[in-house]
Amino acid sequence: MGVFVSSDGIEAAGHEQVVFCQDRHTGLKAIISIYSTALGPALGGTRFYPYESEEAAVTDALNLSRGMAYKNALAGLDLGGGKAVIWGDPALDKSEALLRAYGRFVESLNGRYYTACDVGTYVPDMDVIARETRYVTGRSVEHGGAGDSSVLTAWGVFQGMRAAAEHTWGRPTLSGRRVGIAGLGKVGKYLAGHLIEDGAAVVATDVSPAAQEWARTTHPQIDLVDDAQALITSDLDVYAPCALGGALNDDTVAVLRAKIVTGAANNQLAHPGIEKLLEERGILYTPDYVVNAGGVIQVADEIEGFNFERAKLRATKIFDTTSQILRLADDDGVPPAVAADRLAERRMAEVGRLRSIYLG
Ligand SMILES: NC(=O)c1ccc[n+]([C@@H]2O[C@H](COP(=O)([O-])OP(=O)(O)OC[C@H]3O[C@@H](n4cnc5c(N)ncnc54)[C@H](O)[C@@H]3O)[C@@H](O)[C@H]2O)c1
Protein backbone atom coordinates (compact mmCIF):
# COMPACT_ATOMS: atom_id res chain seq x y z
CA MET A 1 0.00 0.00 0.00
CA GLY A 2 1.39 3.40 -0.92
CA VAL A 3 -0.47 6.49 0.22
CA PHE A 4 0.23 10.04 -0.85
CA VAL A 5 -0.23 12.32 2.12
CA SER A 6 -0.95 16.00 1.98
CA SER A 7 -1.79 17.56 5.31
CA ASP A 8 -1.27 21.07 6.65
CA GLY A 9 1.87 19.85 8.40
CA ILE A 10 3.49 18.67 5.22
CA GLU A 11 2.29 21.67 3.27
CA ALA A 12 3.92 23.93 5.81
CA ALA A 13 7.14 21.91 5.75
CA GLY A 14 7.29 22.17 1.96
CA HIS A 15 7.87 18.51 1.05
CA GLU A 16 6.91 17.17 -2.36
CA GLN A 17 5.74 13.72 -1.38
CA VAL A 18 5.49 11.50 1.66
CA VAL A 19 4.61 7.85 1.23
CA PHE A 20 3.50 5.46 3.97
CA CYS A 21 4.26 1.81 3.26
CA GLN A 22 2.95 -1.22 5.10
CA ASP A 23 3.34 -4.96 4.70
CA ARG A 24 1.52 -6.76 7.50
CA HIS A 25 3.13 -10.15 6.90
CA THR A 26 6.69 -8.96 7.44
CA GLY A 27 5.71 -6.20 9.89
CA LEU A 28 7.14 -3.53 7.61
CA LYS A 29 6.07 0.02 8.43
CA ALA A 30 8.04 2.58 6.48
CA ILE A 31 7.78 6.23 5.54
CA ILE A 32 9.55 7.54 2.45
CA SER A 33 9.86 11.31 2.42
CA ILE A 34 10.84 13.28 -0.66
CA TYR A 35 11.63 16.90 0.11
CA SER A 36 12.69 18.01 -3.35
CA THR A 37 13.42 16.62 -6.79
CA ALA A 38 14.38 20.04 -8.19
CA LEU A 39 17.90 18.79 -8.98
CA GLY A 40 17.07 15.17 -9.79
CA PRO A 41 15.87 12.01 -8.07
CA ALA A 42 15.83 12.28 -4.30
CA LEU A 43 18.73 10.43 -2.61
CA GLY A 44 18.98 9.67 1.09
CA GLY A 45 19.42 6.70 3.38
CA THR A 46 16.96 4.46 5.18
CA ARG A 47 16.94 4.77 8.96
CA PHE A 48 15.74 1.65 10.81
CA TYR A 49 14.82 2.80 14.28
CA PRO A 50 12.36 1.95 17.10
CA TYR A 51 10.62 5.33 17.25
CA GLU A 52 8.37 6.06 20.23
CA SER A 53 5.45 6.95 17.97
CA GLU A 54 4.41 7.26 14.35
CA GLU A 55 4.57 11.03 14.76
CA ALA A 56 8.22 10.80 15.82
CA ALA A 57 8.98 8.64 12.77
CA VAL A 58 7.25 11.07 10.40
CA THR A 59 9.00 14.07 11.94
CA ASP A 60 12.40 12.40 11.58
CA ALA A 61 11.70 11.48 7.95
CA LEU A 62 10.59 15.03 7.14
CA ASN A 63 13.62 16.65 8.82
CA LEU A 64 16.16 14.23 7.44
CA SER A 65 14.86 14.45 3.87
CA ARG A 66 15.04 18.25 3.93
CA GLY A 67 18.61 18.03 5.21
CA MET A 68 19.53 15.70 2.34
CA ALA A 69 18.20 18.16 -0.26
CA TYR A 70 20.57 20.82 1.08
CA LYS A 71 23.50 18.41 1.43
CA ASN A 72 23.10 17.00 -2.08
CA ALA A 73 22.70 20.48 -3.57
CA LEU A 74 25.95 21.71 -2.03
CA ALA A 75 27.76 18.50 -2.92
CA GLY A 76 27.18 19.48 -6.55
CA LEU A 77 25.09 16.38 -7.21
CA ASP A 78 22.25 16.22 -9.71
CA LEU A 79 20.13 14.73 -6.99
CA GLY A 80 17.32 15.96 -4.82
CA GLY A 81 16.74 15.20 -1.17
CA GLY A 82 14.86 12.30 0.36
CA LYS A 83 15.06 9.95 3.29
CA ALA A 84 13.16 6.95 4.55
CA VAL A 85 12.53 5.53 7.97
CA ILE A 86 11.54 2.00 8.87
CA TRP A 87 9.67 2.06 12.15
CA GLY A 88 10.94 -0.94 14.14
CA ASP A 89 13.83 -2.41 16.05
CA PRO A 90 16.48 -3.55 13.57
CA ALA A 91 17.79 -6.12 16.07
CA LEU A 92 14.36 -7.79 16.31
CA ASP A 93 12.41 -6.91 13.20
CA LYS A 94 14.91 -6.94 10.34
CA SER A 95 14.48 -9.89 7.96
CA GLU A 96 15.12 -10.66 4.30
CA ALA A 97 11.41 -10.52 3.55
CA LEU A 98 10.92 -7.18 5.33
CA LEU A 99 13.85 -5.56 3.51
CA ARG A 100 12.65 -6.94 0.18
CA ALA A 101 9.10 -5.71 0.84
CA TYR A 102 10.61 -2.31 1.51
CA GLY A 103 12.63 -2.57 -1.72
CA ARG A 104 9.42 -3.11 -3.68
CA PHE A 105 7.96 0.10 -2.31
CA VAL A 106 11.15 1.97 -3.29
CA GLU A 107 10.83 0.46 -6.79
CA SER A 108 7.19 1.56 -6.96
CA LEU A 109 8.35 5.20 -6.87
CA ASN A 110 9.91 4.52 -10.25
CA GLY A 111 13.20 6.33 -9.60
CA ARG A 112 11.90 9.39 -7.78
CA TYR A 113 13.78 8.12 -4.69
CA TYR A 114 17.14 6.32 -4.32
CA THR A 115 17.91 4.77 -0.97
CA ALA A 116 21.20 4.09 0.88
CA CYS A 117 22.45 3.09 4.37
CA ASP A 118 21.74 5.08 7.49
CA VAL A 119 21.47 4.37 11.22
CA GLY A 120 20.32 0.74 11.58
CA THR A 121 20.91 -0.28 7.96
CA TYR A 122 24.15 -1.58 6.49
CA VAL A 123 25.78 -2.46 3.18
CA PRO A 124 24.53 -6.11 3.23
CA ASP A 125 20.97 -4.77 3.76
CA MET A 126 21.30 -2.68 0.61
CA ASP A 127 22.31 -5.80 -1.32
CA VAL A 128 19.07 -7.45 -0.15
CA ILE A 129 16.96 -4.39 -1.02
CA ALA A 130 18.65 -4.33 -4.44
CA ARG A 131 17.04 -7.69 -5.24
CA GLU A 132 13.75 -5.83 -5.54
CA THR A 133 14.73 -2.38 -6.78
CA ARG A 134 17.21 -0.65 -9.05
CA TYR A 135 17.02 2.49 -6.97
CA VAL A 136 19.49 1.63 -4.22
CA THR A 137 23.07 2.75 -3.52
CA GLY A 138 25.57 1.86 -0.81
CA ARG A 139 25.73 -1.76 -1.98
CA SER A 140 28.77 -3.97 -1.50
CA VAL A 141 31.67 -3.79 -3.94
CA GLU A 142 30.83 -7.36 -5.12
CA HIS A 143 27.40 -6.06 -6.17
CA GLY A 144 28.72 -3.02 -8.00
CA GLY A 145 28.52 -0.79 -4.96
CA ALA A 146 30.77 1.88 -3.49
CA GLY A 147 31.44 -0.01 -0.25
CA ASP A 148 32.44 1.82 2.93
CA SER A 149 31.43 5.48 2.54
CA SER A 150 33.51 6.64 5.50
CA VAL A 151 36.60 6.70 3.23
CA LEU A 152 35.43 9.72 1.26
CA THR A 153 33.53 11.19 4.21
CA ALA A 154 36.87 11.55 6.00
CA TRP A 155 38.55 12.87 2.85
CA GLY A 156 35.83 15.53 2.47
CA VAL A 157 36.04 16.56 6.13
CA PHE A 158 39.80 16.96 5.69
CA GLN A 159 39.20 19.18 2.64
CA GLY A 160 36.71 21.33 4.57
CA MET A 161 39.21 21.67 7.38
CA ARG A 162 41.95 22.74 4.96
CA ALA A 163 39.62 25.44 3.57
CA ALA A 164 38.84 26.66 7.09
CA ALA A 165 42.57 26.73 7.90
CA GLU A 166 43.26 28.83 4.81
CA HIS A 167 40.43 31.20 5.72
CA THR A 168 41.73 31.56 9.28
CA TRP A 169 45.50 31.36 8.99
CA GLY A 170 46.16 32.01 5.29
CA ARG A 171 47.45 28.53 4.33
CA PRO A 172 45.38 25.46 3.31
CA THR A 173 47.16 23.05 5.62
CA LEU A 174 46.89 21.70 9.15
CA SER A 175 50.64 21.36 9.38
CA GLY A 176 51.84 22.46 12.81
CA ARG A 177 48.25 22.72 14.15
CA ARG A 178 46.76 20.77 17.03
CA VAL A 179 43.57 19.00 15.96
CA GLY A 180 41.25 17.30 18.47
CA ILE A 181 39.12 14.41 17.19
CA ALA A 182 36.16 13.23 19.28
CA GLY A 183 35.37 9.74 18.01
CA LEU A 184 37.91 7.46 16.34
CA GLY A 185 35.29 5.41 14.53
CA LYS A 186 35.12 4.63 10.82
CA VAL A 187 35.47 8.29 9.80
CA GLY A 188 37.65 9.52 12.68
CA LYS A 189 40.31 6.89 11.97
CA TYR A 190 40.72 7.90 8.33
CA LEU A 191 40.66 11.57 9.30
CA ALA A 192 43.44 11.04 11.86
CA GLY A 193 45.56 9.46 9.11
CA HIS A 194 45.09 12.41 6.72
CA LEU A 195 45.92 14.91 9.47
CA ILE A 196 49.07 13.10 10.57
CA GLU A 197 50.19 12.90 6.96
CA ASP A 198 49.60 16.64 6.62
CA GLY A 199 51.84 17.33 9.62
CA ALA A 200 49.20 18.06 12.28
CA ALA A 201 49.45 17.00 15.93
CA VAL A 202 46.37 14.87 16.72
CA VAL A 203 44.70 14.70 20.12
CA ALA A 204 41.75 12.31 20.37
CA THR A 205 39.21 10.63 22.56
CA ASP A 206 36.93 7.63 22.14
CA VAL A 207 34.79 5.71 24.61
CA SER A 208 35.60 2.42 22.89
CA PRO A 209 38.66 0.51 24.21
CA ALA A 210 39.07 -1.02 20.74
CA ALA A 211 39.35 2.45 19.15
CA GLN A 212 41.86 3.51 21.81
CA GLU A 213 43.90 0.39 21.13
CA TRP A 214 43.77 1.12 17.39
CA ALA A 215 45.25 4.57 18.06
CA ARG A 216 48.01 3.24 20.32
CA THR A 217 49.11 0.64 17.82
CA THR A 218 48.50 2.41 14.48
CA HIS A 219 49.43 5.99 15.35
CA PRO A 220 51.28 6.05 18.69
CA GLN A 221 51.86 9.79 18.23
CA ILE A 222 48.11 10.45 18.83
CA ASP A 223 47.69 12.03 22.25
CA LEU A 224 44.70 10.20 23.82
CA VAL A 225 42.66 12.09 26.42
CA ASP A 226 39.96 10.77 28.77
CA ASP A 227 36.79 12.28 27.33
CA ALA A 228 35.29 14.97 25.11
CA GLN A 229 35.34 17.51 27.96
CA ALA A 230 39.09 17.04 28.39
CA LEU A 231 39.48 17.35 24.63
CA ILE A 232 37.58 20.60 24.14
CA THR A 233 39.21 22.31 27.11
CA SER A 234 42.72 21.37 25.92
CA ASP A 235 44.86 23.67 23.82
CA LEU A 236 43.39 22.96 20.35
CA ASP A 237 43.51 24.85 17.07
CA VAL A 238 40.76 22.72 15.50
CA TYR A 239 38.00 20.60 17.02
CA ALA A 240 36.60 17.73 14.93
CA PRO A 241 33.41 16.16 16.35
CA CYS A 242 33.28 12.70 14.76
CA ALA A 243 31.04 10.80 17.18
CA LEU A 244 27.45 11.74 17.93
CA GLY A 245 25.27 14.76 17.11
CA GLY A 246 24.78 17.73 19.44
CA ALA A 247 28.49 18.13 20.25
CA LEU A 248 28.17 21.91 20.12
CA ASN A 249 25.89 23.12 22.91
CA ASP A 250 25.85 26.14 25.25
CA ASP A 251 28.23 24.45 27.70
CA THR A 252 30.77 23.08 25.23
CA VAL A 253 30.94 26.24 23.10
CA ALA A 254 31.53 28.33 26.26
CA VAL A 255 34.74 26.46 27.08
CA LEU A 256 35.94 25.43 23.61
CA ARG A 257 39.47 26.70 22.94
CA ALA A 258 39.71 25.81 19.23
CA LYS A 259 39.51 28.48 16.52
CA ILE A 260 37.85 26.13 14.01
CA VAL A 261 35.22 23.38 14.29
CA THR A 262 35.13 20.94 11.36
CA GLY A 263 33.93 17.40 11.86
CA ALA A 264 31.99 14.49 10.40
CA ALA A 265 29.19 14.15 12.95
CA ASN A 266 25.69 14.96 11.72
CA ASN A 267 23.68 17.69 13.46
CA GLN A 268 26.55 19.09 15.50
CA LEU A 269 24.62 22.20 16.59
CA ALA A 270 22.51 21.13 19.59
CA HIS A 271 19.90 23.83 18.90
CA PRO A 272 19.32 26.83 16.66
CA GLY A 273 21.31 29.83 17.83
CA ILE A 274 24.50 27.90 18.62
CA GLU A 275 25.95 29.11 15.30
CA LYS A 276 25.67 32.70 16.59
CA LEU A 277 27.31 31.74 19.89
CA LEU A 278 30.22 30.25 17.98
CA GLU A 279 30.55 33.41 15.93
CA GLU A 280 30.51 35.59 19.05
CA ARG A 281 33.34 33.53 20.50
CA GLY A 282 35.31 33.95 17.28
CA ILE A 283 35.11 30.24 16.41
CA LEU A 284 34.77 29.37 12.72
CA TYR A 285 32.23 26.57 12.23
CA THR A 286 32.06 24.79 8.89
CA PRO A 287 28.52 23.38 8.60
CA ASP A 288 28.49 19.61 9.13
CA TYR A 289 26.33 18.84 6.11
CA VAL A 290 28.80 20.63 3.82
CA VAL A 291 31.99 18.95 5.01
CA ASN A 292 30.60 15.45 5.63
CA ALA A 293 29.09 15.11 2.13
CA GLY A 294 31.91 12.81 0.93
CA GLY A 295 29.85 9.79 1.98
CA VAL A 296 26.83 10.71 -0.10
CA ILE A 297 29.14 11.64 -2.97
CA GLN A 298 30.68 8.17 -2.75
CA VAL A 299 27.36 6.30 -2.82
CA ALA A 300 25.79 8.64 -5.40
CA ASP A 301 28.58 7.72 -7.78
CA GLU A 302 27.15 4.19 -7.92
CA ILE A 303 24.26 5.48 -9.98
CA GLU A 304 26.69 6.02 -12.89
CA GLY A 305 28.63 2.80 -12.14
CA PHE A 306 31.07 3.32 -9.28
CA ASN A 307 34.43 4.90 -10.04
CA PHE A 308 36.46 5.71 -6.92
CA GLU A 309 38.75 8.31 -8.54
CA ARG A 310 35.81 10.23 -10.01
CA ALA A 311 34.05 10.21 -6.63
CA LYS A 312 37.24 11.31 -4.86
CA LEU A 313 37.65 14.24 -7.27
CA ARG A 314 34.14 15.35 -6.45
CA ALA A 315 34.74 14.99 -2.72
CA THR A 316 37.93 17.05 -3.08
CA LYS A 317 35.72 19.92 -4.27
CA ILE A 318 34.39 20.19 -0.72
CA PHE A 319 37.47 22.41 -0.28
CA ASP A 320 36.15 24.91 -2.88
CA THR A 321 32.56 24.78 -1.60
CA THR A 322 33.66 25.41 1.98
CA SER A 323 35.85 28.35 0.88
CA GLN A 324 32.95 29.80 -1.11
CA ILE A 325 30.61 29.50 1.88
CA LEU A 326 33.11 31.16 4.23
CA ARG A 327 33.57 34.06 1.79
CA LEU A 328 29.80 34.43 1.34
CA ALA A 329 29.38 34.42 5.13
CA ASP A 330 31.90 37.27 5.43
CA ASP A 331 30.32 39.24 2.56
CA ASP A 332 26.77 38.85 3.86
CA GLY A 333 27.72 39.24 7.53
CA VAL A 334 26.04 35.96 8.49
CA PRO A 335 27.30 32.74 10.14
CA PRO A 336 28.58 30.08 7.69
CA ALA A 337 25.55 27.88 8.48
CA VAL A 338 23.25 30.60 7.10
CA ALA A 339 25.49 31.20 4.09
CA ALA A 340 25.49 27.47 3.30
CA ASP A 341 21.69 27.33 3.37
CA ARG A 342 21.52 30.33 1.03
CA LEU A 343 23.94 28.75 -1.44
CA ALA A 344 22.02 25.46 -1.45
CA GLU A 345 18.70 27.24 -1.98
CA ARG A 346 20.22 29.28 -4.81
CA ARG A 347 21.43 26.15 -6.63
CA MET A 348 18.09 24.36 -6.17
CA ALA A 349 16.26 27.39 -7.57
CA GLU A 350 18.64 28.29 -10.41
CA VAL A 351 19.48 24.81 -11.68
CA GLY A 352 16.06 23.39 -10.82
CA ARG A 353 14.41 26.10 -12.91
CA LEU A 354 16.19 24.88 -16.08
CA ARG A 355 13.72 22.02 -16.40
CA SER A 356 11.16 24.58 -17.47
CA ILE A 357 13.07 24.88 -20.78
CA TYR A 358 11.19 22.57 -23.12
CA LEU A 359 13.51 20.14 -24.90
CA GLY A 360 11.21 19.10 -27.71
N1 LIG B 1 30.34 7.01 7.87
C1 LIG B 1 29.96 7.95 7.01
O1 LIG B 1 30.13 7.83 5.79
C2 LIG B 1 29.33 9.22 7.53
C3 LIG B 1 28.85 10.16 6.59
C4 LIG B 1 28.32 11.36 7.05
C5 LIG B 1 28.24 11.59 8.42
N2 LIG B 1 28.69 10.65 9.31
C6 LIG B 1 28.59 10.93 10.74
O2 LIG B 1 29.90 10.98 11.31
C7 LIG B 1 29.86 10.46 12.63
C8 LIG B 1 30.83 9.31 12.76
O3 LIG B 1 30.47 8.31 11.84
P1 LIG B 1 31.20 6.89 11.81
O4 LIG B 1 30.71 6.20 10.61
O5 LIG B 1 32.67 7.09 12.01
O6 LIG B 1 30.56 6.21 13.10
P2 LIG B 1 31.20 5.10 14.04
O7 LIG B 1 30.08 4.56 14.83
O8 LIG B 1 32.09 4.19 13.25
O9 LIG B 1 32.19 5.94 14.99
C9 LIG B 1 31.78 6.73 16.06
C10 LIG B 1 32.86 6.63 17.13
O10 LIG B 1 32.55 7.54 18.17
C11 LIG B 1 32.79 6.91 19.41
N3 LIG B 1 32.01 7.58 20.44
C12 LIG B 1 30.69 7.43 20.72
N4 LIG B 1 30.33 8.23 21.74
C13 LIG B 1 31.45 8.91 22.10
C14 LIG B 1 31.73 9.88 23.09
N5 LIG B 1 30.79 10.34 23.90
N6 LIG B 1 32.99 10.37 23.17
C15 LIG B 1 33.97 9.90 22.35
N7 LIG B 1 33.76 8.99 21.40
C16 LIG B 1 32.52 8.49 21.27
C17 LIG B 1 32.43 5.45 19.19
O11 LIG B 1 33.06 4.60 20.13
C18 LIG B 1 32.95 5.24 17.76
O12 LIG B 1 34.29 4.77 17.75
C19 LIG B 1 28.40 10.10 12.91
O13 LIG B 1 27.76 11.20 13.53
C20 LIG B 1 27.84 9.89 11.52
O14 LIG B 1 26.43 10.14 11.49
C21 LIG B 1 29.24 9.49 8.89
Coordinates of N, CA and C in Angstrom, one line a residue, residues 73-76 163 290 314 316-326 343:
A73 N 22.6 19.3 -2.7 CA 22.7 20.5 -3.6 C 24.1 21.0 -3.4
L74 N 24.6 21.1 -2.2 CA 26.0 21.7 -2.0 C 27.1 20.7 -2.4
A75 N 26.8 19.5 -2.5 CA 27.8 18.5 -2.9 C 27.9 18.5 -4.4
G76 N 27.1 19.4 -5.1 CA 27.2 19.5 -6.6 C 26.5 18.3 -7.3
A163 N 40.2 24.1 4.0 CA 39.6 25.4 3.6 C 39.5 26.4 4.8
V290 N 27.9 20.3 4.9 CA 28.8 20.6 3.8 C 30.0 19.7 3.8
R314 N 35.3 14.6 -6.9 CA 34.1 15.4 -6.5 C 34.2 15.7 -5.0
T316 N 36.9 16.1 -3.3 CA 37.9 17.1 -3.1 C 37.4 18.5 -3.2
K317 N 36.3 18.6 -4.0 CA 35.7 19.9 -4.3 C 35.1 20.5 -3.0
I318 N 34.9 19.7 -2.0 CA 34.4 20.2 -0.7 C 35.3 21.3 -0.2
F319 N 36.6 21.3 -0.6 CA 37.5 22.4 -0.3 C 36.9 23.7 -0.9
D320 N 36.6 23.7 -2.2 CA 36.1 24.9 -2.9 C 34.8 25.4 -2.3
T321 N 33.9 24.4 -2.1 CA 32.6 24.8 -1.6 C 32.7 25.4 -0.2
T322 N 33.5 24.8 0.6 CA 33.7 25.4 2.0 C 34.2 26.8 1.9
S323 N 35.3 27.0 1.0 CA 35.9 28.3 0.9 C 34.8 29.3 0.4
Q324 N 34.0 28.9 -0.6 CA 32.9 29.8 -1.1 C 32.0 30.2 0.0
I325 N 31.6 29.2 0.8 CA 30.6 29.5 1.9 C 31.2 30.5 2.9
L326 N 32.5 30.3 3.2 CA 33.1 31.2 4.2 C 33.2 32.6 3.7
L343 N 23.3 29.3 -0.2 CA 23.9 28.8 -1.4 C 23.2 27.5 -2.0

